[in-house]
PDB file of C-alpha atoms and ligand atoms in Angstrom:
ATOM      1  CA  MET A   1     -20.514  -2.053 -44.591  1.00 55.00           C
ATOM      2  CA  PRO A   2     -19.893  -1.770 -48.354  1.00 59.00           C
ATOM      3  CA  MET A   3     -16.511  -2.893 -49.635  1.00 67.00           C
ATOM      4  CA  PRO A   4     -14.402  -0.064 -50.992  1.00 68.00           C
ATOM      5  CA  ARG A   5     -13.257  -0.458 -54.610  1.00 79.00           C
ATOM      6  CA  PHE A   6      -9.618  -1.316 -55.015  1.00 89.00           C
ATOM      7  CA  LYS A   7      -7.240  -0.980 -57.957  1.00 93.00           C
ATOM      8  CA  ARG A   8      -4.716  -3.482 -56.652  1.00 97.00           C
ATOM      9  CA  VAL A   9      -5.040  -6.135 -53.982  1.00 97.00           C
ATOM     10  CA  LEU A  10      -2.886  -8.777 -52.430  1.00 98.00           C
ATOM     11  CA  LEU A  11      -4.623 -12.134 -52.168  1.00 98.00           C
ATOM     12  CA  LYS A  12      -3.290 -14.464 -49.480  1.00 98.00           C
ATOM     13  CA  LEU A  13      -4.291 -18.111 -49.621  1.00 96.00           C
ATOM     14  CA  SER A  14      -3.184 -20.542 -46.962  1.00 94.00           C
ATOM     15  CA  GLY A  15      -1.479 -23.649 -48.301  1.00 95.00           C
ATOM     16  CA  GLU A  16      -4.296 -25.766 -46.896  1.00 92.00           C
ATOM     17  CA  VAL A  17      -6.782 -24.576 -49.482  1.00 92.00           C
ATOM     18  CA  LEU A  18      -4.638 -26.154 -52.231  1.00 95.00           C
ATOM     19  CA  MET A  19      -5.165 -29.642 -50.874  1.00 94.00           C
ATOM     20  CA  GLY A  20      -8.904 -29.692 -51.651  1.00 89.00           C
ATOM     21  CA  ASP A  21     -10.361 -32.727 -49.894  1.00 91.00           C
ATOM     22  CA  GLN A  22      -6.971 -34.406 -49.457  1.00 93.00           C
ATOM     23  CA  GLN A  23      -5.235 -34.590 -46.079  1.00 93.00           C
ATOM     24  CA  SER A  24      -2.098 -32.865 -47.378  1.00 93.00           C
ATOM     25  CA  GLY A  25      -0.236 -31.970 -50.539  1.00 97.00           C
ATOM     26  CA  ILE A  26      -1.583 -30.375 -53.708  1.00 98.00           C
ATOM     27  CA  ASP A  27      -4.768 -31.341 -55.563  1.00 97.00           C
ATOM     28  CA  PRO A  28      -4.226 -29.951 -59.086  1.00 97.00           C
ATOM     29  CA  GLU A  29      -7.962 -30.112 -59.874  1.00 96.00           C
ATOM     30  CA  PHE A  30      -8.789 -28.022 -56.852  1.00 94.00           C
ATOM     31  CA  VAL A  31      -5.949 -25.610 -57.595  1.00 97.00           C
ATOM     32  CA  LEU A  32      -7.526 -25.134 -61.024  1.00 97.00           C
ATOM     33  CA  GLU A  33     -10.845 -24.249 -59.346  1.00 95.00           C
ATOM     34  CA  LEU A  34      -9.042 -21.684 -57.201  1.00 95.00           C
ATOM     35  CA  ALA A  35      -7.300 -20.325 -60.272  1.00 97.00           C
ATOM     36  CA  LYS A  36     -10.720 -19.785 -61.890  1.00 96.00           C
ATOM     37  CA  GLU A  37     -11.703 -17.667 -58.879  1.00 94.00           C
ATOM     38  CA  VAL A  38      -8.532 -15.624 -59.216  1.00 96.00           C
ATOM     39  CA  LYS A  39      -9.068 -15.219 -62.969  1.00 96.00           C
ATOM     40  CA  ALA A  40     -12.655 -14.009 -62.413  1.00 93.00           C
ATOM     41  CA  ALA A  41     -11.396 -11.459 -59.896  1.00 92.00           C
ATOM     42  CA  LYS A  42      -8.741 -10.261 -62.309  1.00 94.00           C
ATOM     43  CA  GLU A  43     -11.325  -9.860 -65.055  1.00 92.00           C
ATOM     44  CA  THR A  44     -13.063  -7.203 -62.961  1.00 87.00           C
ATOM     45  CA  GLY A  45     -10.028  -5.032 -63.798  1.00 90.00           C
ATOM     46  CA  LEU A  46      -8.039  -5.602 -60.635  1.00 94.00           C
ATOM     47  CA  GLU A  47      -4.284  -5.893 -60.364  1.00 97.00           C
ATOM     48  CA  ILE A  48      -3.528  -8.956 -58.279  1.00 97.00           C
ATOM     49  CA  CYS A  49      -0.532  -9.968 -56.202  1.00 98.00           C
ATOM     50  CA  LEU A  50      -0.744 -13.479 -54.789  1.00 98.00           C
ATOM     51  CA  VAL A  51       0.890 -15.040 -51.738  1.00 98.00           C
ATOM     52  CA  ILE A  52       0.339 -18.720 -50.994  1.00 97.00           C
ATOM     53  CA  GLY A  53       1.312 -20.460 -47.749  1.00 96.00           C
ATOM     54  CA  GLY A  54       2.969 -23.843 -47.425  1.00 97.00           C
ATOM     55  CA  GLY A  55       1.070 -25.493 -44.589  1.00 96.00           C
ATOM     56  CA  ASN A  56      -0.322 -28.220 -46.867  1.00 96.00           C
ATOM     57  CA  ILE A  57       3.240 -29.487 -47.319  1.00 98.00           C
ATOM     58  CA  PHE A  58       5.435 -28.447 -44.407  1.00 97.00           C
ATOM     59  CA  ARG A  59       5.331 -26.066 -41.449  1.00 97.00           C
ATOM     60  CA  GLY A  60       8.566 -25.186 -39.692  1.00 96.00           C
ATOM     61  CA  ILE A  61       6.987 -25.190 -36.273  1.00 96.00           C
ATOM     62  CA  SER A  62       5.795 -28.802 -36.694  1.00 96.00           C
ATOM     63  CA  GLY A  63       9.276 -29.900 -37.760  1.00 96.00           C
ATOM     64  CA  ALA A  64      10.769 -28.104 -34.750  1.00 97.00           C
ATOM     65  CA  ALA A  65       8.252 -29.795 -32.432  1.00 97.00           C
ATOM     66  CA  LYS A  66       9.635 -33.129 -33.631  1.00 97.00           C
ATOM     67  CA  GLY A  67      13.218 -32.160 -32.878  1.00 98.00           C
ATOM     68  CA  MET A  68      14.387 -30.405 -36.050  1.00 97.00           C
ATOM     69  CA  ASP A  69      16.355 -27.220 -35.938  1.00 98.00           C
ATOM     70  CA  ARG A  70      13.702 -24.489 -36.223  1.00 98.00           C
ATOM     71  CA  ALA A  71      15.459 -22.358 -38.827  1.00 98.00           C
ATOM     72  CA  GLN A  72      16.216 -25.397 -40.977  1.00 98.00           C
ATOM     73  CA  ALA A  73      12.578 -26.486 -40.751  1.00 98.00           C
ATOM     74  CA  ASP A  74      11.394 -22.978 -41.633  1.00 98.00           C
ATOM     75  CA  TYR A  75      13.539 -22.979 -44.771  1.00 98.00           C
ATOM     76  CA  MET A  76      11.836 -26.230 -45.741  1.00 98.00           C
ATOM     77  CA  GLY A  77       8.472 -24.510 -45.166  1.00 98.00           C
ATOM     78  CA  MET A  78       9.562 -21.668 -47.445  1.00 98.00           C
ATOM     79  CA  LEU A  79      10.510 -24.170 -50.156  1.00 98.00           C
ATOM     80  CA  ALA A  80       7.005 -25.640 -49.802  1.00 98.00           C
ATOM     81  CA  THR A  81       5.525 -22.230 -50.610  1.00 98.00           C
ATOM     82  CA  VAL A  82       7.557 -22.180 -53.834  1.00 98.00           C
ATOM     83  CA  MET A  83       6.034 -25.506 -54.866  1.00 98.00           C
ATOM     84  CA  ASN A  84       2.555 -24.132 -54.201  1.00 98.00           C
ATOM     85  CA  ALA A  85       3.346 -20.973 -56.148  1.00 98.00           C
ATOM     86  CA  LEU A  86       4.461 -23.056 -59.136  1.00 98.00           C
ATOM     87  CA  ALA A  87       1.284 -25.172 -58.915  1.00 98.00           C
ATOM     88  CA  MET A  88      -0.868 -22.037 -58.929  1.00 98.00           C
ATOM     89  CA  GLN A  89       1.164 -20.527 -61.768  1.00 98.00           C
ATOM     90  CA  SER A  90       0.601 -23.646 -63.818  1.00 98.00           C
ATOM     91  CA  ALA A  91      -3.165 -23.589 -63.159  1.00 98.00           C
ATOM     92  CA  LEU A  92      -3.486 -19.886 -63.981  1.00 98.00           C
ATOM     93  CA  GLU A  93      -1.520 -20.265 -67.196  1.00 98.00           C
ATOM     94  CA  GLN A  94      -3.714 -23.227 -68.148  1.00 98.00           C
ATOM     95  CA  LEU A  95      -6.559 -20.682 -68.046  1.00 98.00           C
ATOM     96  CA  GLY A  96      -4.625 -18.212 -70.187  1.00 98.00           C
ATOM     97  CA  VAL A  97      -3.733 -15.853 -67.332  1.00 98.00           C
ATOM     98  CA  HIS A  98      -0.197 -14.500 -67.540  1.00 98.00           C
ATOM     99  CA  THR A  99       1.802 -14.785 -64.340  1.00 98.00           C
ATOM    100  CA  ARG A 100       5.254 -14.474 -62.863  1.00 98.00           C
ATOM    101  CA  VAL A 101       6.553 -16.090 -59.701  1.00 98.00           C
ATOM    102  CA  GLN A 102       9.003 -14.076 -57.612  1.00 98.00           C
ATOM    103  CA  SER A 103      10.708 -15.871 -54.743  1.00 98.00           C
ATOM    104  CA  ALA A 104      12.330 -14.325 -51.679  1.00 98.00           C
ATOM    105  CA  ILE A 105      14.833 -17.209 -51.852  1.00 98.00           C
ATOM    106  CA  GLN A 106      16.616 -16.953 -55.155  1.00 97.00           C
ATOM    107  CA  MET A 107      15.932 -19.923 -57.432  1.00 97.00           C
ATOM    108  CA  ASP A 108      16.940 -18.866 -60.916  1.00 97.00           C
ATOM    109  CA  ALA A 109      15.971 -22.054 -62.712  1.00 97.00           C
ATOM    110  CA  VAL A 110      12.311 -21.880 -61.700  1.00 97.00           C
ATOM    111  CA  CYS A 111      11.362 -18.273 -60.986  1.00 98.00           C
ATOM    112  CA  GLU A 112      12.475 -14.675 -60.643  1.00 98.00           C
ATOM    113  CA  PRO A 113      13.889 -13.150 -57.472  1.00 98.00           C
ATOM    114  CA  VAL A 114      11.700 -10.573 -55.724  1.00 98.00           C
ATOM    115  CA  ILE A 115      12.378  -7.256 -57.459  1.00 98.00           C
ATOM    116  CA  ARG A 116       9.742  -4.666 -56.618  1.00 98.00           C
ATOM    117  CA  ARG A 117      10.159  -2.554 -59.722  1.00 98.00           C
ATOM    118  CA  ARG A 118       9.976  -5.589 -61.955  1.00 98.00           C
ATOM    119  CA  ALA A 119       6.852  -6.750 -60.125  1.00 98.00           C
ATOM    120  CA  GLU A 120       5.327  -3.305 -60.769  1.00 98.00           C
ATOM    121  CA  ARG A 121       5.996  -3.700 -64.468  1.00 98.00           C
ATOM    122  CA  HIS A 122       4.399  -7.174 -64.514  1.00 98.00           C
ATOM    123  CA  LEU A 123       1.253  -5.803 -62.889  1.00 98.00           C
ATOM    124  CA  GLU A 124       1.117  -2.907 -65.366  1.00 97.00           C
ATOM    125  CA  LYS A 125       1.271  -5.458 -68.166  1.00 97.00           C
ATOM    126  CA  GLY A 126      -1.688  -7.324 -66.696  1.00 97.00           C
ATOM    127  CA  ARG A 127       0.240 -10.213 -65.202  1.00 98.00           C
ATOM    128  CA  ILE A 128      -0.452 -11.691 -61.804  1.00 98.00           C
ATOM    129  CA  VAL A 129       2.625 -11.738 -59.586  1.00 98.00           C
ATOM    130  CA  ILE A 130       2.882 -14.690 -57.204  1.00 98.00           C
ATOM    131  CA  PHE A 131       5.256 -13.950 -54.351  1.00 98.00           C
ATOM    132  CA  ALA A 132       6.824 -17.114 -52.929  1.00 98.00           C
ATOM    133  CA  ALA A 133       9.030 -17.984 -49.921  1.00 98.00           C
ATOM    134  CA  GLY A 134       7.397 -15.477 -47.567  1.00 98.00           C
ATOM    135  CA  VAL A 135       9.798 -12.826 -46.367  1.00 98.00           C
ATOM    136  CA  GLY A 136      12.732 -15.160 -47.040  1.00 98.00           C
ATOM    137  CA  SER A 137      13.679 -15.535 -43.374  1.00 98.00           C
ATOM    138  CA  PRO A 138      12.923 -18.183 -40.763  1.00 98.00           C
ATOM    139  CA  TYR A 139      10.700 -17.407 -37.753  1.00 97.00           C
ATOM    140  CA  PHE A 140       8.210 -15.653 -40.035  1.00 97.00           C
ATOM    141  CA  THR A 141       5.085 -16.868 -41.818  1.00 97.00           C
ATOM    142  CA  THR A 142       3.542 -16.235 -45.184  1.00 98.00           C
ATOM    143  CA  ASP A 143       1.006 -13.965 -43.426  1.00 97.00           C
ATOM    144  CA  SER A 144       3.899 -11.641 -42.657  1.00 98.00           C
ATOM    145  CA  GLY A 145       5.127 -12.128 -46.216  1.00 98.00           C
ATOM    146  CA  ALA A 146       1.678 -11.134 -47.467  1.00 98.00           C
ATOM    147  CA  ALA A 147       1.568  -8.013 -45.276  1.00 98.00           C
ATOM    148  CA  LEU A 148       5.078  -7.037 -46.384  1.00 98.00           C
ATOM    149  CA  ARG A 149       4.333  -7.451 -50.106  1.00 98.00           C
ATOM    150  CA  ALA A 150       0.980  -5.679 -49.720  1.00 98.00           C
ATOM    151  CA  ALA A 151       2.824  -2.718 -48.205  1.00 98.00           C
ATOM    152  CA  GLU A 152       5.672  -2.562 -50.716  1.00 98.00           C
ATOM    153  CA  MET A 153       3.378  -3.089 -53.702  1.00 98.00           C
ATOM    154  CA  LYS A 154       0.987  -0.442 -52.325  1.00 98.00           C
ATOM    155  CA  CYS A 155      -2.020  -2.743 -52.410  1.00 98.00           C
ATOM    156  CA  GLY A 156      -5.371  -1.274 -51.386  1.00 97.00           C
ATOM    157  CA  ALA A 157      -6.190  -4.329 -49.285  1.00 97.00           C
ATOM    158  CA  LEU A 158      -4.908  -7.660 -48.119  1.00 98.00           C
ATOM    159  CA  MET A 159      -7.579 -10.227 -49.040  1.00 97.00           C
ATOM    160  CA  LYS A 160      -7.212 -13.234 -46.762  1.00 96.00           C
ATOM    161  CA  GLY A 161      -9.014 -16.235 -48.262  1.00 94.00           C
ATOM    162  CA  THR A 162      -9.676 -18.917 -45.642  1.00 89.00           C
ATOM    163  CA  SER A 163     -12.202 -21.650 -44.910  1.00 85.00           C
ATOM    164  CA  VAL A 164     -14.397 -19.377 -42.751  1.00 89.00           C
ATOM    165  CA  ASP A 165     -16.371 -16.367 -43.935  1.00 92.00           C
ATOM    166  CA  GLY A 166     -14.871 -13.784 -41.602  1.00 94.00           C
ATOM    167  CA  VAL A 167     -13.666 -13.042 -38.101  1.00 95.00           C
ATOM    168  CA  TYR A 168     -15.816 -14.263 -35.182  1.00 95.00           C
ATOM    169  CA  ASP A 169     -15.819 -13.346 -31.515  1.00 92.00           C
ATOM    170  CA  SER A 170     -15.384 -17.071 -30.730  1.00 89.00           C
ATOM    171  CA  ASP A 171     -14.824 -20.233 -32.757  1.00 87.00           C
ATOM    172  CA  PRO A 172     -17.960 -20.719 -34.928  1.00 86.00           C
ATOM    173  CA  LYS A 173     -17.190 -24.431 -35.246  1.00 84.00           C
ATOM    174  CA  LYS A 174     -17.421 -24.846 -31.465  1.00 89.00           C
ATOM    175  CA  ASN A 175     -19.933 -22.145 -30.500  1.00 91.00           C
ATOM    176  CA  SER A 176     -23.227 -21.818 -32.399  1.00 90.00           C
ATOM    177  CA  GLU A 177     -23.738 -18.366 -30.797  1.00 93.00           C
ATOM    178  CA  ALA A 178     -20.456 -17.034 -32.255  1.00 93.00           C
ATOM    179  CA  ARG A 179     -20.924 -13.615 -33.851  1.00 95.00           C
ATOM    180  CA  ARG A 180     -19.158 -12.489 -37.030  1.00 95.00           C
ATOM    181  CA  TYR A 181     -17.764  -8.974 -37.070  1.00 96.00           C
ATOM    182  CA  GLU A 182     -18.609  -6.763 -40.062  1.00 95.00           C
ATOM    183  CA  THR A 183     -15.589  -4.648 -39.213  1.00 96.00           C
ATOM    184  CA  VAL A 184     -13.115  -4.874 -36.370  1.00 97.00           C
ATOM    185  CA  GLY A 185     -10.117  -2.740 -35.362  1.00 97.00           C
ATOM    186  CA  TYR A 186      -6.525  -3.923 -35.681  1.00 97.00           C
ATOM    187  CA  ASP A 187      -5.963  -3.269 -31.977  1.00 96.00           C
ATOM    188  CA  LYS A 188      -8.950  -5.395 -30.952  1.00 96.00           C
ATOM    189  CA  VAL A 189      -7.715  -8.250 -33.147  1.00 96.00           C
ATOM    190  CA  LEU A 190      -4.336  -8.029 -31.421  1.00 96.00           C
ATOM    191  CA  ALA A 191      -5.644  -7.502 -27.866  1.00 96.00           C
ATOM    192  CA  ASP A 192      -8.261 -10.294 -28.063  1.00 94.00           C
ATOM    193  CA  ASN A 193      -5.924 -12.570 -30.043  1.00 93.00           C
ATOM    194  CA  LEU A 194      -8.617 -13.091 -32.683  1.00 93.00           C
ATOM    195  CA  LYS A 195      -7.518 -15.657 -35.225  1.00 86.00           C
ATOM    196  CA  VAL A 196      -7.016 -13.543 -38.344  1.00 90.00           C
ATOM    197  CA  MET A 197      -3.316 -13.622 -39.133  1.00 94.00           C
ATOM    198  CA  ASP A 198      -0.292 -13.698 -36.902  1.00 92.00           C
ATOM    199  CA  ALA A 199       0.371 -10.623 -34.800  1.00 95.00           C
ATOM    200  CA  SER A 200       3.356  -9.317 -36.756  1.00 96.00           C
ATOM    201  CA  ALA A 201       1.307  -9.401 -39.977  1.00 97.00           C
ATOM    202  CA  VAL A 202      -1.643  -7.583 -38.372  1.00 97.00           C
ATOM    203  CA  ALA A 203       0.704  -4.973 -36.876  1.00 97.00           C
ATOM    204  CA  LEU A 204       2.383  -4.389 -40.246  1.00 97.00           C
ATOM    205  CA  CYS A 205      -1.021  -3.853 -41.877  1.00 98.00           C
ATOM    206  CA  ARG A 206      -2.065  -1.522 -39.054  1.00 98.00           C
ATOM    207  CA  ASP A 207       1.117   0.547 -39.301  1.00 97.00           C
ATOM    208  CA  ASN A 208       0.635   0.925 -43.061  1.00 97.00           C
ATOM    209  CA  ASN A 209      -3.144   1.321 -42.902  1.00 97.00           C
ATOM    210  CA  ILE A 210      -3.867  -1.683 -45.119  1.00 97.00           C
ATOM    211  CA  PRO A 211      -7.340  -3.145 -44.514  1.00 97.00           C
ATOM    212  CA  ILE A 212      -7.436  -6.931 -44.112  1.00 97.00           C
ATOM    213  CA  VAL A 213     -10.496  -8.505 -45.735  1.00 96.00           C
ATOM    214  CA  VAL A 214     -11.199 -11.977 -44.340  1.00 96.00           C
ATOM    215  CA  PHE A 215     -13.523 -14.131 -46.438  1.00 95.00           C
ATOM    216  CA  SER A 216     -14.194 -17.732 -47.442  1.00 93.00           C
ATOM    217  CA  ILE A 217     -12.408 -18.913 -50.566  1.00 91.00           C
ATOM    218  CA  ARG A 218     -14.163 -22.291 -50.373  1.00 86.00           C
ATOM    219  CA  GLU A 219     -17.439 -21.066 -51.886  1.00 86.00           C
ATOM    220  CA  GLN A 220     -17.481 -20.787 -55.616  1.00 87.00           C
ATOM    221  CA  GLY A 221     -17.580 -17.214 -56.930  1.00 88.00           C
ATOM    222  CA  ASN A 222     -17.089 -15.725 -53.485  1.00 89.00           C
ATOM    223  CA  LEU A 223     -13.874 -13.830 -54.172  1.00 92.00           C
ATOM    224  CA  ALA A 224     -15.498 -11.891 -57.027  1.00 89.00           C
ATOM    225  CA  ARG A 225     -18.640 -11.366 -54.890  1.00 90.00           C
ATOM    226  CA  VAL A 226     -16.619  -9.967 -52.017  1.00 92.00           C
ATOM    227  CA  LEU A 227     -14.701  -7.673 -54.356  1.00 89.00           C
ATOM    228  CA  SER A 228     -17.923  -6.392 -55.911  1.00 85.00           C
ATOM    229  CA  GLY A 229     -19.384  -5.632 -52.489  1.00 83.00           C
ATOM    230  CA  GLU A 230     -21.940  -8.438 -52.492  1.00 87.00           C
ATOM    231  CA  GLY A 231     -20.095 -11.046 -50.482  1.00 89.00           C
ATOM    232  CA  VAL A 232     -19.790 -11.859 -46.809  1.00 92.00           C
ATOM    233  CA  GLN A 233     -16.581 -10.834 -45.116  1.00 95.00           C
ATOM    234  CA  THR A 234     -14.994  -9.093 -42.146  1.00 96.00           C
ATOM    235  CA  ILE A 235     -12.878  -6.017 -42.710  1.00 96.00           C
ATOM    236  CA  VAL A 236     -10.071  -5.437 -40.200  1.00 97.00           C
ATOM    237  CA  GLN A 237      -9.242  -1.743 -40.247  1.00 96.00           C
ATOM    238  CA  GLU A 238      -8.614   1.333 -38.108  1.00 93.00           C
ATOM    239  CA  GLU A 239     -11.562   1.838 -35.785  1.00 86.00           C
ATOM    240  CA  ALA A 240     -13.389   5.145 -36.181  1.00 75.00           C
TER     241      ALA A 240
HETATM  242  N1  UDP B 301       8.107 -19.621 -43.528  1.00 87.97           N
HETATM  243  C1  UDP B 301       9.186 -18.943 -42.987  1.00 87.97           C
HETATM  244  N2  UDP B 301       9.345 -17.619 -43.313  1.00 87.97           N
HETATM  245  C2  UDP B 301       8.468 -16.939 -44.094  1.00 87.97           C
HETATM  246  C3  UDP B 301       7.357 -17.653 -44.620  1.00 87.97           C
HETATM  247  C4  UDP B 301       7.203 -18.985 -44.317  1.00 87.97           C
HETATM  248  O1  UDP B 301       9.992 -19.508 -42.270  1.00 87.97           O
HETATM  249  O2  UDP B 301       8.672 -15.748 -44.350  1.00 87.97           O
HETATM  250  C5  UDP B 301       7.983 -21.080 -43.278  1.00 87.97           C
HETATM  251  C6  UDP B 301       7.432 -21.429 -41.915  1.00 87.97           C
HETATM  252  O3  UDP B 301       8.082 -22.598 -41.464  1.00 87.97           O
HETATM  253  C7  UDP B 301       5.977 -21.738 -42.205  1.00 87.97           C
HETATM  254  C8  UDP B 301       6.056 -22.376 -43.559  1.00 87.97           C
HETATM  255  O4  UDP B 301       7.090 -21.658 -44.228  1.00 87.97           O
HETATM  256  O5  UDP B 301       5.414 -22.622 -41.259  1.00 87.97           O
HETATM  257  C9  UDP B 301       4.778 -22.357 -44.371  1.00 87.97           C
HETATM  258  O6  UDP B 301       4.194 -21.083 -44.328  1.00 87.97           O
HETATM  259  P1  UDP B 301       2.834 -20.779 -43.521  1.00 87.97           P
HETATM  260  O7  UDP B 301       2.806 -21.554 -42.239  1.00 87.97           O
HETATM  261  O8  UDP B 301       2.702 -19.308 -43.406  1.00 87.97           O
HETATM  262  O9  UDP B 301       1.742 -21.366 -44.510  1.00 87.97           O
HETATM  263  P2  UDP B 301       0.151 -21.348 -44.404  1.00 87.97           P
HETATM  264  O10 UDP B 301      -0.226 -21.558 -42.966  1.00 87.97           O
HETATM  265  O11 UDP B 301      -0.334 -20.020 -44.891  1.00 87.97           O
HETATM  266  O12 UDP B 301      -0.271 -22.464 -45.312  1.00 87.97           O
END
């Protein structure tokens, strides 16, 4: 199925892609490679909102599993997403791409608070807006943050860049017969618990009719290929 053309998209990258070949943390060289992908996508004329996870640094649920208070651990996870956002901002600006970071947890010394109208203005001026700290509340994830920002910024699609090239009917790493969907309905993703994004994020996209495009960000040039209709991806959308 051909990819529709979009004017504005939200790109969600999980924190893990920022660590490159490391076991955790941020690899600035790899972040620069990712930034080149984002720049190439922007140069096709797209307006881009970015959301980056924090799993390469800290996940609330892992802290809670080791005895931490869950909400406290989640706030730490949100702070991790701010670090990732700043790393990506730095890489993009190194490439001459203008950006602003807006955080759902106010942090005046390092970035702006989330203000939708101001974000609109940044996009109009050709800047990339990086939304940090998810929705700003514990017990959520940056997938939900991405769905929320995609809805409020009226993005044509939520582009979910991962390490696999789409959504499969079973785990392709474990099952060589696993089949990739070209398109799949929101309700099937939720009913079959297909690993796309967490359920609240998928439901928010469904309720606002925002297609979720799942693709691999690990292959060079793939984001631009997917956006131009020549890449490999799965589109999660309303079933006909
Ligand atoms: N988080 C949160 N609320 C949000 C977004 C994130 O509490 O709205 C916390 C949560 O602990 C999560 C962590 O931040 O585990 C990092 O985000 P996420 O797991 O979504 O990162 P990713 O898996 O995309 O790297």
